[in-house]
Amino acid sequence: MKFNTKTIHGGQEHDKAYGSVMPPIYQTSTYAQSTPGGHKGYEYSRTHNPTRNALENAFASIENGKYGLAFGSGLAAIDAIIKLLKPGDEVISTNDLYGGTYRLFTKVFEGFGIKFHFIGMENASNIEDYVNENTKLIWVETPTNPMMNIIDVKAASNIAKRHNILLAVDNTFATPYLQQPIDLGADIVMHSATKYLGGHSDVVMGALVVKDKELADKLYFIQNASGAVCGPQDSFLVLRGIKTLHIRMQRHCENGKAVAEYLASHPKIAKVYWPGFENHPNHKIAKNQMKDFGGMISFTTKGNNYNEAIRIVENLKIFTLAESLGGVESLAGHPASMTHASIPKEEREKTGVVDSLIRLSVGIEDAEDLIADLAQAIG
Ligand code: P1T
């Protein structure tokens, strides 16, 4: 099955009871048993739920993995991965990443004795310098949030395999429409399904996909033991969202290109961060590992100050000033005070998250309207 067909049919079967084309929303916490242990495969909805399982099978299919797991948020999915580790273990992570991920790593898991190295991975060979006998996980986000750095997943995977370390890739910005990290050698693919997979800004959810049975069993154990699962209604919504992922992403990419090019030509704009530009430092790697360049863009103005950035995001009318991304509607954010506020100023400024940075999630409206909105807001 090719990708577009998988978004609609991957891992799906018609409901056995009445043939319903979409799985029913099994809004139940528990399942009748005829005798203790005598059940039809479902005991309790933290462990399994048929609607969630249908979604988990879809996750596995679109990411070319074998096993999918759905969680109550993207961070809950990341939390499950880090719970594979023990005190004393070390993680090598990208230094530019979602602020909430950084907060989870530093404010929660460092307290449990796990050590994190945040490093620039634009040159993936840098990873090797931080590997030691305690290194158990490499954490890659690509494109990174919000600087749109591109990390070579295959190169990271070669290092991981050489040292017997797990490689996890946060594929939230790219989605499997653009890149499939398991095919590039990743062990775990993670998503904030809140974003493009759901696609309609109406659900908070996380996803993991793996290929290896032993790793899947460990993660299923954590999913059930820690219990950060999503409900059946949300599972249904994300399953519905995935069915249009390919056509939404195609438009996100087209509009992203139009907006990025407009911003790059604007006399008041200083820098535009988008991997589709030939002068993006890792454009070649992006071209190799991604099918297109997506609809996420960050930029700074020549004025280079906080007040100007705030004025622009407040003036936007079609773009909504909001956290999150990946929905059909265009959103704008100010990372320094919103999504990345939990990263200390000195740390975030090192990676480029300065006070004048604005991040756009370009939606699937008419590009002309989006450009006109930016034009009036920038002034
Ligand atoms: O919000 P949640 O579903 O828990 O997912 C966290 C997360 C993980 N990884 C990446 C790359 C993300 O962008 C996010 C969430 N990000 C936002 C809310 C944001 O506006 O950037």
Short mmCIF file of C-alpha atoms and ligand atoms in Angstrom, two decimals:
data_model
loop_
_atom_site.label_atom_id
_atom_site.label_comp_id
_atom_site.label_asym_id
_atom_site.label_seq_id
_atom_site.Cartn_x
_atom_site.Cartn_y
_atom_site.Cartn_z
CA MET A 1 0.00 0.00 0.00
CA LYS A 2 1.32 3.46 -0.84
CA PHE A 3 1.20 6.35 1.62
CA ASN A 4 -2.02 8.11 0.53
CA THR A 5 -3.90 4.80 0.63
CA LYS A 6 -2.42 4.01 4.04
CA THR A 7 -3.72 7.26 5.58
CA ILE A 8 -7.24 6.02 4.77
CA HIS A 9 -6.99 2.23 5.07
CA GLY A 10 -3.73 1.45 6.91
CA GLY A 11 -4.33 -0.97 9.80
CA GLN A 12 -8.11 -0.55 9.48
CA GLU A 13 -10.91 -3.09 9.18
CA HIS A 14 -14.65 -2.59 9.09
CA ASP A 15 -16.45 -3.08 12.39
CA LYS A 16 -17.19 -6.76 12.92
CA ALA A 17 -20.64 -6.27 14.47
CA TYR A 18 -22.41 -4.14 11.83
CA GLY A 19 -19.79 -3.37 9.20
CA SER A 20 -19.56 0.32 10.13
CA VAL A 21 -16.87 1.88 7.94
CA MET A 22 -15.44 3.96 10.80
CA PRO A 23 -14.76 2.19 14.09
CA PRO A 24 -17.42 2.89 16.72
CA ILE A 25 -16.42 5.14 19.61
CA TYR A 26 -16.24 2.50 22.33
CA GLN A 27 -17.03 4.88 25.17
CA THR A 28 -16.50 2.32 27.88
CA SER A 29 -14.07 1.88 30.74
CA THR A 30 -14.57 -1.87 31.10
CA TYR A 31 -15.77 -5.05 29.36
CA ALA A 32 -18.02 -7.89 30.55
CA GLN A 33 -16.30 -11.18 31.41
CA SER A 34 -18.12 -14.55 31.49
CA THR A 35 -15.64 -15.93 34.02
CA PRO A 36 -12.48 -14.23 35.39
CA GLY A 37 -10.26 -13.83 32.35
CA GLY A 38 -13.10 -14.91 30.01
CA HIS A 39 -13.32 -11.89 27.71
CA LYS A 40 -13.11 -10.97 24.04
CA GLY A 41 -9.63 -9.46 24.19
CA TYR A 42 -10.57 -6.36 26.16
CA GLU A 43 -10.57 -6.09 29.96
CA TYR A 44 -10.15 -2.46 30.90
CA SER A 45 -9.76 0.67 28.74
CA ARG A 46 -6.47 1.89 30.22
CA THR A 47 -4.96 -1.32 28.84
CA HIS A 48 -6.90 -1.63 25.56
CA ASN A 49 -9.81 0.04 23.85
CA PRO A 50 -10.99 -0.95 20.35
CA THR A 51 -11.24 2.65 19.07
CA ARG A 52 -7.77 3.47 20.43
CA ASN A 53 -6.42 0.22 18.94
CA ALA A 54 -7.79 1.18 15.50
CA LEU A 55 -5.90 4.47 15.80
CA GLU A 56 -2.73 2.79 17.07
CA ASN A 57 -2.80 0.49 14.03
CA ALA A 58 -3.15 3.55 11.78
CA PHE A 59 -0.14 5.19 13.49
CA ALA A 60 1.96 2.06 12.89
CA SER A 61 0.90 1.87 9.26
CA ILE A 62 1.58 5.46 8.21
CA GLU A 63 4.99 5.46 9.92
CA ASN A 64 6.04 2.14 8.37
CA GLY A 65 6.41 0.59 11.81
CA LYS A 66 4.71 -2.44 13.34
CA TYR A 67 3.40 -1.23 16.67
CA GLY A 68 1.58 2.02 17.50
CA LEU A 69 0.80 3.50 20.91
CA ALA A 70 -1.50 6.43 21.66
CA PHE A 71 -1.12 8.68 24.72
CA GLY A 72 -2.99 11.54 26.33
CA SER A 73 -0.50 14.12 24.97
CA GLY A 74 2.77 14.36 23.07
CA LEU A 75 4.58 14.91 26.36
CA ALA A 76 3.00 11.77 27.83
CA ALA A 77 4.43 9.85 24.86
CA ILE A 78 7.90 11.32 25.49
CA ASP A 79 7.52 10.57 29.20
CA ALA A 80 6.94 6.89 28.32
CA ILE A 81 10.15 6.79 26.25
CA ILE A 82 12.29 8.26 29.03
CA LYS A 83 10.80 5.73 31.47
CA LEU A 84 12.69 3.07 29.50
CA LEU A 85 15.81 4.52 31.19
CA LYS A 86 17.32 4.16 34.68
CA PRO A 87 19.13 6.59 37.01
CA GLY A 88 22.67 7.12 35.70
CA ASP A 89 21.63 6.74 32.06
CA GLU A 90 22.44 9.57 29.66
CA VAL A 91 20.53 11.09 26.76
CA ILE A 92 21.98 13.14 23.91
CA SER A 93 19.33 15.58 22.70
CA THR A 94 19.07 18.33 20.12
CA ASN A 95 19.60 21.73 21.74
CA ASP A 96 16.78 23.33 19.77
CA LEU A 97 13.55 21.55 20.68
CA TYR A 98 10.02 22.14 21.94
CA GLY A 99 10.20 24.00 25.27
CA GLY A 100 7.91 21.48 26.99
CA THR A 101 10.22 18.62 26.02
CA TYR A 102 13.18 20.52 27.45
CA ARG A 103 11.18 21.19 30.63
CA LEU A 104 10.21 17.50 30.99
CA PHE A 105 13.84 16.42 30.52
CA THR A 106 15.40 18.99 32.85
CA LYS A 107 12.74 19.62 35.48
CA VAL A 108 11.35 16.10 35.86
CA PHE A 109 13.79 13.46 34.64
CA GLU A 110 17.05 15.10 35.72
CA GLY A 111 15.55 14.83 39.21
CA PHE A 112 15.42 11.06 38.75
CA GLY A 113 19.14 10.91 37.94
CA ILE A 114 19.01 10.90 34.14
CA LYS A 115 21.58 13.13 32.48
CA PHE A 116 20.78 15.12 29.33
CA HIS A 117 23.32 16.63 26.93
CA PHE A 118 21.73 19.31 24.72
CA ILE A 119 23.87 19.72 21.64
CA GLY A 120 23.75 21.15 18.12
CA MET A 121 23.18 18.23 15.74
CA GLU A 122 23.18 20.12 12.44
CA ASN A 123 26.40 18.22 11.93
CA ALA A 124 25.30 14.79 13.15
CA SER A 125 28.87 13.64 13.78
CA ASN A 126 28.82 15.97 16.85
CA ILE A 127 26.72 13.31 18.56
CA GLU A 128 29.66 10.92 18.68
CA ASP A 129 31.63 13.31 20.97
CA TYR A 130 29.05 12.88 23.74
CA VAL A 131 28.63 9.10 23.58
CA ASN A 132 29.89 7.17 26.59
CA GLU A 133 29.06 3.85 28.24
CA ASN A 134 26.01 5.39 29.97
CA THR A 135 24.45 6.78 26.80
CA LYS A 136 21.15 5.01 26.19
CA LEU A 137 19.13 7.35 23.98
CA ILE A 138 19.61 9.91 21.21
CA TRP A 139 16.72 12.37 20.98
CA VAL A 140 16.26 14.03 17.62
CA GLU A 141 13.63 16.57 16.67
CA THR A 142 13.73 17.42 12.94
CA PRO A 143 12.81 19.96 11.72
CA THR A 144 13.44 21.50 15.13
CA ASN A 145 10.93 23.68 16.95
CA PRO A 146 11.18 26.61 16.36
CA MET A 147 14.47 27.15 14.43
CA MET A 148 13.73 24.67 11.65
CA ASN A 149 17.16 23.04 11.89
CA ILE A 150 17.43 19.81 9.97
CA ILE A 151 19.15 16.78 11.47
CA ASP A 152 20.36 13.90 9.35
CA VAL A 153 18.38 10.95 10.75
CA LYS A 154 20.34 8.32 8.82
CA ALA A 155 23.66 9.69 10.11
CA ALA A 156 22.29 9.80 13.68
CA SER A 157 21.04 6.26 13.27
CA ASN A 158 24.46 5.03 12.10
CA ILE A 159 26.00 6.42 15.30
CA ALA A 160 23.19 4.96 17.43
CA LYS A 161 23.57 1.52 15.87
CA ARG A 162 27.36 1.56 16.19
CA HIS A 163 27.07 2.16 19.94
CA ASN A 164 23.90 0.15 20.56
CA ILE A 165 21.91 3.24 21.61
CA LEU A 166 18.21 3.86 20.95
CA LEU A 167 17.35 6.60 18.49
CA ALA A 168 14.02 8.40 18.96
CA VAL A 169 12.79 10.96 16.44
CA ASP A 170 10.11 13.54 17.19
CA ASN A 171 8.40 13.64 13.78
CA THR A 172 5.75 16.20 14.76
CA PHE A 173 6.81 18.97 12.35
CA ALA A 174 7.45 16.74 9.34
CA THR A 175 4.75 14.06 9.71
CA PRO A 176 5.12 10.73 7.89
CA TYR A 177 3.90 12.47 4.72
CA LEU A 178 7.28 14.22 4.56
CA GLN A 179 9.63 11.79 6.30
CA GLN A 180 9.50 8.31 7.76
CA PRO A 181 12.21 8.03 10.41
CA ILE A 182 11.88 4.25 10.87
CA ASP A 183 12.91 3.80 7.23
CA LEU A 184 15.90 6.05 7.98
CA GLY A 185 16.96 3.83 10.90
CA ALA A 186 15.15 5.30 13.94
CA ASP A 187 13.98 2.91 16.65
CA ILE A 188 11.10 5.05 17.93
CA VAL A 189 9.03 7.68 16.17
CA MET A 190 7.18 10.12 18.39
CA HIS A 191 4.41 12.61 17.55
CA SER A 192 2.47 15.30 19.20
CA ALA A 193 -0.66 14.03 17.42
CA THR A 194 -2.23 17.27 18.66
CA LYS A 195 -0.66 18.85 15.56
CA TYR A 196 -0.75 17.64 11.94
CA LEU A 197 -1.98 14.09 12.61
CA GLY A 198 -5.14 15.37 14.32
CA GLY A 199 -5.00 18.37 12.04
CA HIS A 200 -7.98 20.35 13.33
CA SER A 201 -6.82 21.87 16.64
CA ASP A 202 -9.45 19.96 18.59
CA VAL A 203 -7.47 17.21 20.38
CA VAL A 204 -4.38 16.88 22.58
CA MET A 205 -2.67 13.53 21.97
CA GLY A 206 0.66 11.76 21.62
CA ALA A 207 1.83 8.84 19.50
CA LEU A 208 4.72 6.39 19.39
CA VAL A 209 5.57 3.91 16.65
CA VAL A 210 8.21 1.17 16.78
CA LYS A 211 9.15 -1.85 14.68
CA ASP A 212 10.81 -4.05 17.27
CA LYS A 213 8.54 -6.34 19.32
CA GLU A 214 10.64 -6.32 22.49
CA LEU A 215 10.78 -2.51 22.51
CA ALA A 216 7.04 -2.34 21.78
CA ASP A 217 6.30 -4.66 24.71
CA LYS A 218 8.34 -2.45 27.07
CA LEU A 219 6.48 0.65 25.89
CA TYR A 220 3.05 -1.04 26.09
CA PHE A 221 3.95 -2.05 29.64
CA ILE A 222 4.77 1.59 30.52
CA GLN A 223 1.66 2.87 28.72
CA ASN A 224 -0.52 0.60 30.84
CA ALA A 225 1.49 0.86 34.06
CA SER A 226 1.74 4.67 34.03
CA GLY A 227 -1.66 5.06 32.40
CA ALA A 228 -1.32 8.26 30.37
CA VAL A 229 -3.70 7.04 27.66
CA CYS A 230 -6.13 8.98 25.47
CA GLY A 231 -9.88 8.42 25.38
CA PRO A 232 -11.97 6.79 22.64
CA GLN A 233 -13.59 10.03 21.44
CA ASP A 234 -10.19 11.65 20.88
CA SER A 235 -8.94 8.46 19.23
CA PHE A 236 -11.82 8.67 16.76
CA LEU A 237 -11.09 12.33 15.97
CA VAL A 238 -7.39 11.72 15.28
CA LEU A 239 -8.20 8.67 13.15
CA ARG A 240 -10.53 10.88 11.12
CA GLY A 241 -7.82 13.54 10.89
CA ILE A 242 -5.24 11.08 9.55
CA LYS A 243 -7.50 10.23 6.61
CA THR A 244 -6.83 13.67 5.08
CA LEU A 245 -3.21 14.04 6.26
CA HIS A 246 -1.76 13.69 2.75
CA ILE A 247 -3.95 16.33 1.12
CA ARG A 248 -3.62 18.73 4.04
CA MET A 249 0.15 18.36 4.05
CA GLN A 250 0.34 18.97 0.33
CA ARG A 251 -1.44 22.31 0.81
CA HIS A 252 0.57 23.17 3.96
CA CYS A 253 3.73 22.72 1.88
CA GLU A 254 2.45 24.83 -1.04
CA ASN A 255 1.30 27.63 1.26
CA GLY A 256 4.46 27.34 3.37
CA LYS A 257 6.61 27.90 0.29
CA ALA A 258 4.53 30.92 -0.83
CA VAL A 259 4.68 32.53 2.64
CA ALA A 260 8.40 31.78 3.15
CA GLU A 261 9.26 33.32 -0.22
CA TYR A 262 7.11 36.37 0.50
CA LEU A 263 8.79 36.93 3.87
CA ALA A 264 12.27 36.46 2.39
CA SER A 265 11.54 39.21 -0.15
CA HIS A 266 10.11 41.66 2.43
CA PRO A 267 12.40 44.64 3.12
CA LYS A 268 11.62 44.67 6.86
CA ILE A 269 12.35 40.96 7.42
CA ALA A 270 15.85 39.97 8.51
CA LYS A 271 15.94 36.16 8.53
CA VAL A 272 13.50 33.48 7.44
CA TYR A 273 14.03 29.96 8.76
CA TRP A 274 12.53 27.37 6.38
CA PRO A 275 14.33 24.25 5.11
CA GLY A 276 13.11 24.73 1.53
CA PHE A 277 15.54 27.59 0.90
CA GLU A 278 18.70 26.58 -0.90
CA ASN A 279 20.71 28.68 1.54
CA HIS A 280 19.29 26.81 4.57
CA PRO A 281 22.43 25.19 6.08
CA ASN A 282 20.98 21.66 5.80
CA HIS A 283 18.81 22.11 2.71
CA LYS A 284 20.54 19.15 1.02
CA ILE A 285 19.77 16.83 3.92
CA ALA A 286 16.17 18.11 4.02
CA LYS A 287 15.88 17.35 0.30
CA ASN A 288 17.25 13.85 0.87
CA GLN A 289 15.15 12.82 3.83
CA MET A 290 11.96 14.84 3.29
CA LYS A 291 9.49 14.77 0.40
CA ASP A 292 8.81 18.51 0.69
CA PHE A 293 9.52 21.25 3.25
CA GLY A 294 6.34 21.72 5.28
CA GLY A 295 4.37 24.68 6.51
CA MET A 296 6.36 25.70 9.59
CA ILE A 297 8.37 28.93 9.28
CA SER A 298 10.16 31.17 11.77
CA PHE A 299 11.42 34.68 11.07
CA THR A 300 12.93 37.79 12.63
CA THR A 301 12.52 41.43 11.63
CA LYS A 302 15.32 43.88 10.87
CA GLY A 303 14.12 45.98 13.82
CA ASN A 304 15.14 42.94 15.89
CA ASN A 305 13.21 43.84 19.02
CA TYR A 306 10.57 42.38 21.27
CA ASN A 307 8.03 45.18 20.85
CA GLU A 308 8.01 44.94 17.08
CA ALA A 309 7.47 41.17 17.18
CA ILE A 310 4.60 41.60 19.62
CA ARG A 311 3.06 44.35 17.47
CA ILE A 312 3.14 42.07 14.41
CA VAL A 313 1.57 39.05 16.11
CA GLU A 314 -1.10 41.25 17.70
CA ASN A 315 -1.96 42.85 14.32
CA LEU A 316 -2.54 39.58 12.48
CA LYS A 317 -6.18 38.94 11.60
CA ILE A 318 -6.32 35.63 9.71
CA PHE A 319 -3.37 34.08 11.57
CA THR A 320 -4.49 33.47 15.15
CA LEU A 321 -1.99 34.25 17.90
CA ALA A 322 -1.89 30.92 19.74
CA GLU A 323 0.30 28.10 20.96
CA SER A 324 0.30 24.89 18.91
CA LEU A 325 0.57 24.22 15.19
CA GLY A 326 -0.41 21.83 12.44
CA GLY A 327 -4.12 22.57 12.25
CA VAL A 328 -5.98 23.64 9.12
CA GLU A 329 -6.01 27.24 10.35
CA SER A 330 -2.90 29.43 10.33
CA LEU A 331 -1.39 30.24 13.72
CA ALA A 332 1.35 32.62 14.79
CA GLY A 333 3.40 32.38 17.97
CA HIS A 334 6.09 34.24 19.84
CA PRO A 335 8.33 31.38 21.02
CA ALA A 336 10.36 33.39 23.57
CA SER A 337 7.27 34.24 25.60
CA MET A 338 5.02 31.32 24.68
CA THR A 339 6.12 27.82 23.61
CA HIS A 340 9.77 28.20 24.66
CA ALA A 341 9.38 30.40 27.75
CA SER A 342 10.40 27.43 29.94
CA ILE A 343 13.92 27.47 28.44
CA PRO A 344 16.24 29.94 30.25
CA LYS A 345 16.89 33.08 28.13
CA GLU A 346 20.66 32.42 27.79
CA GLU A 347 20.00 28.85 26.65
CA ARG A 348 17.29 29.70 24.11
CA GLU A 349 19.19 32.68 22.69
CA LYS A 350 22.18 30.40 21.98
CA THR A 351 20.00 28.47 19.53
CA GLY A 352 18.43 31.57 17.96
CA VAL A 353 15.19 31.83 19.94
CA VAL A 354 15.55 35.57 20.39
CA ASP A 355 12.86 38.03 21.50
CA SER A 356 12.20 39.15 17.92
CA LEU A 357 11.51 35.62 16.61
CA ILE A 358 8.02 34.86 15.31
CA ARG A 359 6.86 31.35 14.41
CA LEU A 360 4.15 30.62 11.85
CA SER A 361 2.14 27.48 11.35
CA VAL A 362 0.90 28.10 7.83
CA GLY A 363 -2.57 26.63 7.40
CA ILE A 364 -4.49 25.55 4.32
CA GLU A 365 -6.38 28.78 3.58
CA ASP A 366 -5.72 30.71 0.35
CA ALA A 367 -2.06 31.73 0.30
CA GLU A 368 -2.97 35.17 -1.09
CA ASP A 369 -5.06 35.90 2.02
CA LEU A 370 -2.28 34.76 4.32
CA ILE A 371 0.29 36.92 2.55
CA ALA A 372 -2.04 39.95 2.61
CA ASP A 373 -2.53 39.41 6.35
CA LEU A 374 1.23 39.32 6.96
CA ALA A 375 1.71 42.39 4.77
CA GLN A 376 -0.76 44.47 6.80
CA ALA A 377 0.59 43.20 10.13
CA ILE A 378 4.25 43.84 9.30
CA GLY A 379 3.29 47.21 7.84
O1 P1T B 1 1.51 19.46 23.40
P1 P1T B 1 1.75 17.98 23.36
O2 P1T B 1 0.75 17.21 22.55
O3 P1T B 1 1.99 17.38 24.71
O4 P1T B 1 3.13 17.76 22.52
C1 P1T B 1 4.35 18.28 22.94
C2 P1T B 1 5.24 18.54 21.76
C3 P1T B 1 6.23 17.62 21.44
N1 P1T B 1 7.04 17.81 20.39
C4 P1T B 1 6.93 18.88 19.58
C5 P1T B 1 7.85 19.05 18.42
C6 P1T B 1 5.94 19.84 19.84
O5 P1T B 1 5.85 20.90 19.03
C7 P1T B 1 5.09 19.68 20.97
C8 P1T B 1 4.06 20.69 21.33
N2 P1T B 1 4.30 21.95 20.79
C9 P1T B 1 3.50 23.05 20.95
C10 P1T B 1 2.43 23.09 21.73
C11 P1T B 1 3.98 24.26 20.22
O6 P1T B 1 3.20 25.22 20.06
O7 P1T B 1 5.13 24.25 19.78
#
